[in-house]
Each structure stands twice: as structure tokens, then as C-alpha cells.
CSV table of C-alpha atoms in Angstrom, one decimal:
chain,number,residue,atom,x,y,z
A,302,GLY,CA,-64.9,87.6,-146.2
A,303,ARG,CA,-68.1,88.6,-144.3
A,304,THR,CA,-68.3,89.4,-140.6
A,305,VAL,CA,-70.4,87.2,-138.4
A,306,TYR,CA,-72.9,90.0,-137.7
A,307,VAL,CA,-73.4,90.7,-141.4
A,308,ALA,CA,-73.9,87.0,-142.2
A,309,ALA,CA,-76.4,86.7,-139.3
A,310,ALA,CA,-78.3,89.7,-140.4
A,311,GLN,CA,-78.6,88.3,-143.9
A,312,LEU,CA,-80.0,85.0,-142.5
A,313,VAL,CA,-82.5,86.9,-140.3
A,314,ASP,CA,-83.7,88.7,-143.5
A,315,GLU,CA,-84.1,85.5,-145.3
A,316,TRP,CA,-86.0,83.8,-142.5
A,317,GLY,CA,-88.3,86.8,-142.2
A,318,ALA,CA,-88.7,87.6,-145.9
A,319,GLY,CA,-92.3,86.3,-146.1
A,320,LEU,CA,-93.3,87.6,-142.7
A,321,ILE,CA,-93.4,91.3,-143.2
A,322,GLY,CA,-96.3,92.9,-141.3
A,323,GLY,CA,-98.4,96.0,-141.8
A,324,TYR,CA,-95.8,98.3,-140.4
A,325,GLY,CA,-93.1,97.1,-142.7
A,326,TYR,CA,-91.2,95.0,-140.2
A,327,SER,CA,-90.6,91.2,-140.3
A,328,GLU,CA,-91.7,88.9,-137.5
A,329,VAL,CA,-88.1,87.8,-137.3
A,330,GLY,CA,-85.8,90.3,-135.7
A,331,ALA,CA,-82.3,90.6,-134.3
A,332,VAL,CA,-80.5,91.6,-131.2
A,333,VAL,CA,-78.2,94.5,-132.0
A,334,GLY,CA,-76.0,95.8,-129.2
A,335,ALA,CA,-76.3,99.5,-128.3
A,336,THR,CA,-72.6,99.7,-127.7
A,337,HIS,CA,-71.9,98.9,-131.4
A,338,ARG,CA,-73.1,102.1,-132.9
A,339,GLU,CA,-71.5,101.9,-136.4
A,340,GLN,CA,-72.6,98.3,-136.9
A,341,GLY,CA,-76.2,99.1,-135.8
A,342,GLU,CA,-76.4,102.0,-138.2
A,343,LYS,CA,-75.1,99.8,-141.0
A,344,LEU,CA,-77.6,97.1,-140.2
A,345,ARG,CA,-80.5,99.6,-140.2
A,346,LYS,CA,-79.5,100.9,-143.6
A,347,GLU,CA,-79.0,97.5,-145.1
A,348,HIS,CA,-82.0,95.8,-143.4
A,349,PRO,CA,-84.9,98.2,-143.2
A,350,HIS,CA,-87.5,95.5,-142.5
A,351,MET,CA,-85.6,94.0,-139.6
A,352,PHE,CA,-86.8,94.8,-136.1
A,353,PHE,CA,-84.1,95.3,-133.5
A,354,LEU,CA,-83.9,94.5,-129.8
A,355,VAL,CA,-81.2,96.9,-128.5
A,356,PRO,CA,-79.6,96.0,-125.2
A,357,GLY,CA,-76.7,98.0,-123.7
A,358,TYR,CA,-78.4,101.4,-123.0
A,359,GLY,CA,-77.6,102.8,-119.6
A,360,ALA,CA,-75.6,100.5,-117.3
A,361,GLN,CA,-73.5,99.1,-120.2
A,362,GLY,CA,-72.6,102.6,-121.3
A,363,ALA,CA,-74.6,103.4,-124.4
A,364,THR,CA,-76.7,106.6,-124.7
A,365,ALA,CA,-79.5,107.6,-127.0
A,366,LYS,CA,-76.9,109.2,-129.3
A,367,ASP,CA,-75.3,105.8,-129.7
A,368,ILE,CA,-78.5,104.1,-130.8
A,369,VAL,CA,-80.4,106.8,-132.7
A,370,GLY,CA,-79.2,105.3,-136.0
A,371,MET,CA,-80.8,102.0,-135.2
A,372,PHE,CA,-84.3,103.4,-135.5
A,373,ASP,CA,-86.1,104.2,-138.8
A,374,GLU,CA,-86.9,107.7,-139.9
A,375,LYS,CA,-90.2,107.6,-138.0
A,376,GLY,CA,-88.5,106.5,-134.7
A,377,GLY,CA,-89.6,102.9,-135.0
A,378,GLY,CA,-88.0,99.6,-135.6
A,379,ALA,CA,-86.2,99.1,-132.3
A,380,ILE,CA,-86.9,98.3,-128.7
A,381,VAL,CA,-84.3,99.6,-126.3
A,382,ASN,CA,-83.6,97.5,-123.2
A,383,ASN,CA,-82.4,99.2,-120.0
A,384,SER,CA,-83.4,96.6,-117.4
A,385,ARG,CA,-80.4,97.1,-115.0
A,386,GLY,CA,-80.5,100.9,-115.3
A,387,ILE,CA,-84.1,100.9,-114.3
A,388,LEU,CA,-84.4,98.0,-111.9
A,389,ALA,CA,-81.3,98.9,-109.9
A,390,ALA,CA,-81.8,102.7,-110.0
A,391,TRP,CA,-82.7,102.7,-106.3
A,392,GLN,CA,-79.1,101.6,-105.5
A,393,LYS,CA,-77.7,104.8,-107.0
A,394,THR,CA,-80.4,107.2,-105.9
A,395,GLY,CA,-81.4,106.0,-102.5
A,396,LEU,CA,-85.0,106.5,-103.4
A,397,PRO,CA,-87.7,103.8,-102.9
A,398,ALA,CA,-87.4,101.2,-105.7
A,399,VAL,CA,-90.6,102.1,-107.5
A,400,GLN,CA,-89.8,105.9,-107.5
A,401,ALA,CA,-86.2,105.3,-108.6
A,402,ALA,CA,-87.4,103.0,-111.4
A,403,THR,CA,-90.1,105.4,-112.6
A,404,ASP,CA,-87.6,108.3,-112.6
A,405,ALA,CA,-85.0,106.2,-114.5
A,406,ALA,CA,-87.6,105.1,-117.1
A,407,LYS,CA,-88.8,108.7,-117.6
A,408,ARG,CA,-85.2,109.9,-118.1
A,409,MET,CA,-84.6,107.2,-120.7
A,410,GLN,CA,-87.8,108.1,-122.5
A,411,GLU,CA,-86.8,111.8,-122.5
A,412,ASP,CA,-83.3,111.0,-123.7
A,413,LEU,CA,-84.5,108.8,-126.6
A,414,ALA,CA,-87.2,111.3,-127.6
A,415,ALA,CA,-84.8,114.2,-127.7
A,416,GLN,CA,-82.4,112.3,-129.9
A,417,LEU,CA,-85.2,111.0,-132.2
A,418,ALA,CA,-86.8,114.5,-132.3
A,419,LEU,CA,-90.1,113.0,-131.2
């Protein structure tokens, strides 16, 4: 009766139960897609010690509003991946690659900070 993502999250918690570090997160984490907002929010509530790698921001359509619930109350517990949105930014802007990537990374940081109220 469980979904695959719920069962997988329970396993990740079991594997990392004895590996909680000083910041309250396990050394064993999970990949939680940014485009699955409701599931990510549910996982954060049910697995407060699980660290998330969150792909799907930017090029795949997720925004900071979609992933804000995957962070803890201090704005931690998740790393957001936006590799295509940053590395390929020059193709959309026409700017030199380094400048386009820098600008895209700054916009992402500002977007996340605004949603997390940091």
C-alpha cells in the first residue's frame, strides 16, 4: 500500500539512523525532484534528518516556490541543482559563457533567498 518514494525514504532513514551529524542531518540522503512539490514537502515533514539533493530547478521547470518546502525552517537540508540552467545560460542570453553562468547562478540564489526569507 506504500508508494515507491515513501518506501525508499523509509529505507534511507534506516540506513542513516546512526549517522546523524552535528547539524542534525544524516550522512545518507535522497534525491528529491523539484518538480514533485507535494511529495518533497511530505518527505521533509516525515524525514527531518534526511538531506535532499534537489534536481529540476530551472530548465526542468521548477521554481523556488516549488522547492521551498523541501528545506528546513532554517533554510537548510537541501542542495538545489540547476546545472543545465547555469551551464547553458549563454545559449539563451548571448553573453559570454562565464558571465551568463554567473548571472544565472546569482538569479537562482536571489530566487531561493527570497522564498526562504533569508
